[in-house]
Amino acid sequence: MSVAETLRFLAEQPLLALAAAAILVTTLGGMLRRAAPMLGRFLQGAGNLGLVAALLLTIVQVARFTTGNDLALPQFGMPEQRVEGRETRIALSNDGHFWLQASVNGQPRRFLVDTGATLTAISQDTAIAAGVPKSTMRQNMRMRTANGTVDAELVTIAEIRFGNIVARDLDAVTSPSLGDTNVIGMNLLSRLASWRVEGNTLILVPKNPQQESNES
């Protein structure tokens, strides 16, 4: 790998770049301890602080992947979503997936965008918090997941918002087997004017752009 390719890779991996820079500064400080004790100690201290910061930010990022909370820190280069003109643009997460922050009936939740999912899916915790009613005529179905086929219940979400996109009366499924995961499926994406992936960015274009959601 050339120097230019290495620099490009580190630019796309800010936490790795921070850790590498901290290790370099710490090592340099150790080398200078004899010739310039004060400078050496200062550099070692700065390097150690950088390593601690990289560790804390890694913990924050892991928390984003394992909870429904949005702990994105765009200022550190972590994935974010933004509205540009008529488009909602979502950056690729470090786990290789597209995640977005949405509100379900006003309740903020994180969603995985899955173009292989026919229907949008929400966890039971999300359904309860958002007041998503169960159907008066209980409709059960079988749903395929990475862990096999599970029982799920068909529900209707009154409103889901993210970026400049609003979907109302959206069919979805919920099941205890989903755990804490919420998924945006093709039944929502098919309501858009278009969607595409350019590089590491998912671009969603609604038919009728709305005012940008406060949850983005």
Short mmCIF file of C-alpha atoms in Angstrom, two decimals:
data_model
loop_
_atom_site.label_atom_id
_atom_site.label_comp_id
_atom_site.label_asym_id
_atom_site.label_seq_id
_atom_site.Cartn_x
_atom_site.Cartn_y
_atom_site.Cartn_z
CA MET A 1 0.00 0.00 0.00
CA SER A 2 1.44 3.39 -1.02
CA VAL A 3 1.74 6.35 1.35
CA ALA A 4 -1.12 8.12 -0.45
CA GLU A 5 -3.38 5.06 -0.15
CA THR A 6 -2.49 4.71 3.52
CA LEU A 7 -3.36 8.35 4.16
CA ARG A 8 -6.68 7.96 2.32
CA PHE A 9 -7.50 4.87 4.37
CA LEU A 10 -6.71 6.65 7.64
CA ALA A 11 -8.81 9.63 6.54
CA GLU A 12 -11.79 7.26 6.24
CA GLN A 13 -11.05 5.68 9.64
CA PRO A 14 -10.77 8.65 12.05
CA LEU A 15 -10.53 6.58 15.22
CA LEU A 16 -7.74 4.45 13.79
CA ALA A 17 -5.96 7.61 12.61
CA LEU A 18 -6.29 9.14 16.09
CA ALA A 19 -4.90 6.00 17.75
CA ALA A 20 -2.00 5.78 15.27
CA ALA A 21 -1.13 9.45 15.78
CA ALA A 22 -1.28 9.04 19.57
CA ILE A 23 1.06 6.04 19.46
CA LEU A 24 3.47 7.97 17.23
CA VAL A 25 3.48 10.98 19.55
CA THR A 26 3.97 8.77 22.62
CA THR A 27 6.87 6.95 20.98
CA LEU A 28 8.47 10.23 19.93
CA GLY A 29 8.11 11.54 23.47
CA GLY A 30 9.88 8.49 24.85
CA MET A 31 12.75 8.99 22.41
CA LEU A 32 13.14 12.62 23.49
CA ARG A 33 12.99 12.03 27.26
CA ARG A 34 16.78 12.08 27.68
CA ALA A 35 17.62 14.95 25.30
CA ALA A 36 14.64 17.14 26.24
CA PRO A 37 12.91 15.80 29.39
CA MET A 38 10.14 18.41 29.53
CA LEU A 39 9.28 18.10 25.85
CA GLY A 40 9.46 14.32 26.04
CA ARG A 41 7.08 14.17 29.01
CA PHE A 42 4.71 16.59 27.32
CA LEU A 43 4.58 14.52 24.13
CA GLN A 44 4.09 11.29 26.07
CA GLY A 45 1.26 12.87 28.04
CA ALA A 46 -0.40 14.17 24.88
CA GLY A 47 -0.05 10.77 23.22
CA ASN A 48 -1.59 8.99 26.20
CA LEU A 49 -4.50 11.43 26.19
CA GLY A 50 -4.99 10.70 22.49
CA LEU A 51 -5.11 6.96 23.16
CA VAL A 52 -7.66 7.47 25.96
CA ALA A 53 -9.78 9.65 23.64
CA ALA A 54 -9.64 6.99 20.90
CA LEU A 55 -10.74 4.34 23.42
CA LEU A 56 -13.64 6.44 24.72
CA LEU A 57 -14.83 7.30 21.22
CA THR A 58 -14.66 3.62 20.27
CA ILE A 59 -16.86 2.78 23.28
CA VAL A 60 -19.33 5.49 22.21
CA GLN A 61 -19.44 4.11 18.69
CA VAL A 62 -19.98 0.54 19.90
CA ALA A 63 -22.84 1.85 22.05
CA ARG A 64 -24.44 3.32 18.93
CA PHE A 65 -24.40 -0.10 17.27
CA THR A 66 -25.85 -1.96 20.24
CA THR A 67 -28.50 0.47 21.51
CA GLY A 68 -31.29 2.54 20.06
CA ASN A 69 -29.60 5.79 21.06
CA ASP A 70 -28.07 8.19 18.59
CA LEU A 71 -24.59 8.93 19.85
CA ALA A 72 -23.19 9.99 16.49
CA LEU A 73 -20.37 12.50 16.69
CA PRO A 74 -20.01 14.04 13.21
CA GLN A 75 -17.26 16.37 14.40
CA PHE A 76 -15.06 13.28 14.83
CA GLY A 77 -15.97 11.93 11.41
CA MET A 78 -18.50 9.39 12.62
CA PRO A 79 -21.45 8.50 10.38
CA GLU A 80 -24.16 11.13 10.11
CA GLN A 81 -27.19 11.99 8.03
CA ARG A 82 -27.87 15.37 6.51
CA VAL A 83 -30.22 17.09 4.11
CA GLU A 84 -28.79 18.69 0.98
CA GLY A 85 -31.34 20.30 -1.30
CA ARG A 86 -34.03 17.70 -1.99
CA GLU A 87 -31.88 14.80 -0.77
CA THR A 88 -31.31 13.08 2.55
CA ARG A 89 -27.74 11.75 2.54
CA ILE A 90 -26.60 9.03 4.93
CA ALA A 91 -22.93 8.14 5.38
CA LEU A 92 -21.78 4.52 5.52
CA SER A 93 -21.13 3.41 9.09
CA ASN A 94 -17.86 1.81 10.12
CA ASP A 95 -19.70 -1.51 10.44
CA GLY A 96 -20.42 -1.46 6.70
CA HIS A 97 -24.13 -0.64 7.02
CA PHE A 98 -26.28 2.45 6.57
CA TRP A 99 -27.91 3.62 9.80
CA LEU A 100 -30.29 6.55 10.17
CA GLN A 101 -31.93 8.35 13.04
CA ALA A 102 -35.71 8.57 12.69
CA SER A 103 -38.72 9.41 14.82
CA VAL A 104 -41.55 6.90 15.07
CA ASN A 105 -44.70 8.75 16.09
CA GLY A 106 -42.40 11.33 17.65
CA GLN A 107 -40.11 8.80 19.42
CA PRO A 108 -36.44 8.91 18.30
CA ARG A 109 -35.00 5.56 17.23
CA ARG A 110 -32.08 4.27 15.16
CA PHE A 111 -32.83 2.21 12.05
CA LEU A 112 -30.74 -0.05 9.87
CA VAL A 113 -31.47 0.47 6.16
CA ASP A 114 -31.88 -2.99 4.63
CA THR A 115 -32.69 -3.15 0.92
CA GLY A 116 -33.10 -6.91 1.27
CA ALA A 117 -36.01 -6.51 3.69
CA THR A 118 -39.46 -6.40 2.10
CA LEU A 119 -41.12 -4.74 5.09
CA THR A 120 -39.99 -2.20 7.65
CA ALA A 121 -39.52 -3.82 11.07
CA ILE A 122 -39.55 -2.35 14.57
CA SER A 123 -38.66 -3.83 17.93
CA GLN A 124 -41.35 -4.38 20.51
CA ASP A 125 -39.77 -1.69 22.71
CA THR A 126 -40.07 0.78 19.82
CA ALA A 127 -43.67 -0.24 19.16
CA ILE A 128 -44.60 0.28 22.82
CA ALA A 129 -42.72 3.59 23.22
CA ALA A 130 -44.20 4.97 19.99
CA GLY A 131 -47.71 3.78 20.78
CA VAL A 132 -47.95 1.68 17.62
CA PRO A 133 -51.30 -0.08 18.03
CA LYS A 134 -51.77 -3.75 17.45
CA SER A 135 -54.24 -4.64 14.76
CA THR A 136 -57.79 -5.25 15.97
CA MET A 137 -57.70 -8.27 13.68
CA ARG A 138 -54.40 -9.81 14.79
CA GLN A 139 -52.33 -10.55 11.69
CA ASN A 140 -49.38 -12.88 12.22
CA MET A 141 -46.83 -13.82 9.63
CA ARG A 142 -43.60 -15.75 9.28
CA MET A 143 -40.48 -13.66 8.67
CA ARG A 144 -37.05 -14.75 7.56
CA THR A 145 -34.11 -13.32 9.52
CA ALA A 146 -30.39 -14.04 9.75
CA ASN A 147 -31.24 -16.38 12.65
CA GLY A 148 -33.93 -18.28 10.76
CA THR A 149 -37.71 -17.93 10.36
CA VAL A 150 -39.59 -16.27 13.22
CA ASP A 151 -43.17 -15.32 14.04
CA ALA A 152 -44.00 -11.63 13.60
CA GLU A 153 -47.05 -9.41 13.88
CA LEU A 154 -48.14 -6.96 11.20
CA VAL A 155 -48.70 -3.39 12.50
CA THR A 156 -49.17 0.07 11.01
CA ILE A 157 -46.92 3.02 11.89
CA ALA A 158 -48.86 6.28 11.82
CA GLU A 159 -45.79 8.37 11.01
CA ILE A 160 -42.06 7.89 10.61
CA ARG A 161 -39.72 10.84 9.91
CA PHE A 162 -36.05 11.22 9.09
CA GLY A 163 -34.15 13.91 7.21
CA ASN A 164 -36.67 15.53 4.85
CA ILE A 165 -38.70 12.33 4.51
CA VAL A 166 -42.06 11.52 6.08
CA ALA A 167 -43.96 8.25 5.62
CA ARG A 168 -47.45 7.80 7.03
CA ASP A 169 -49.62 4.73 7.54
CA LEU A 170 -46.64 2.48 6.87
CA ASP A 171 -47.00 -1.28 7.22
CA ALA A 172 -44.37 -2.84 9.46
CA VAL A 173 -43.72 -5.98 11.44
CA THR A 174 -42.71 -6.44 15.05
CA SER A 175 -41.45 -9.49 16.90
CA PRO A 176 -39.63 -10.31 20.16
CA SER A 177 -37.04 -12.07 17.99
CA LEU A 178 -35.94 -8.73 16.53
CA GLY A 179 -34.38 -7.72 19.84
CA ASP A 180 -33.55 -4.00 19.84
CA THR A 181 -33.14 -3.77 16.07
CA ASN A 182 -35.27 -1.48 13.88
CA VAL A 183 -35.10 -1.86 10.10
CA ILE A 184 -36.11 0.35 7.17
CA GLY A 185 -37.36 -1.97 4.44
CA MET A 186 -38.21 -1.69 0.76
CA ASN A 187 -41.86 -0.84 1.43
CA LEU A 188 -40.67 2.56 2.67
CA LEU A 189 -37.88 3.02 0.11
CA SER A 190 -40.35 2.28 -2.70
CA ARG A 191 -42.37 5.36 -1.69
CA LEU A 192 -39.44 7.63 -2.55
CA ALA A 193 -38.87 9.32 -5.88
CA SER A 194 -35.50 7.54 -5.97
CA TRP A 195 -32.68 6.17 -3.87
CA ARG A 196 -29.12 5.26 -4.75
CA VAL A 197 -25.68 4.63 -3.32
CA GLU A 198 -22.78 6.81 -4.43
CA GLY A 199 -19.46 5.79 -2.97
CA ASN A 200 -20.02 5.53 0.78
CA THR A 201 -23.22 7.58 0.81
CA LEU A 202 -26.85 6.48 0.60
CA ILE A 203 -28.91 9.17 -1.13
CA LEU A 204 -32.68 9.24 -0.59
CA VAL A 205 -34.89 11.54 -2.66
CA PRO A 206 -38.52 11.91 -1.49
CA LYS A 207 -41.36 12.71 -3.85
CA ASN A 208 -42.51 15.51 -1.57
CA PRO A 209 -39.60 16.82 0.56
CA GLN A 210 -40.64 17.89 4.04
CA GLN A 211 -39.05 20.25 6.51
CA GLU A 212 -35.90 18.66 7.88
CA SER A 213 -36.57 16.43 10.86
CA ASN A 214 -35.12 17.54 14.20
CA GLU A 215 -34.00 13.95 14.75
CA SER A 216 -31.48 14.03 11.88
#
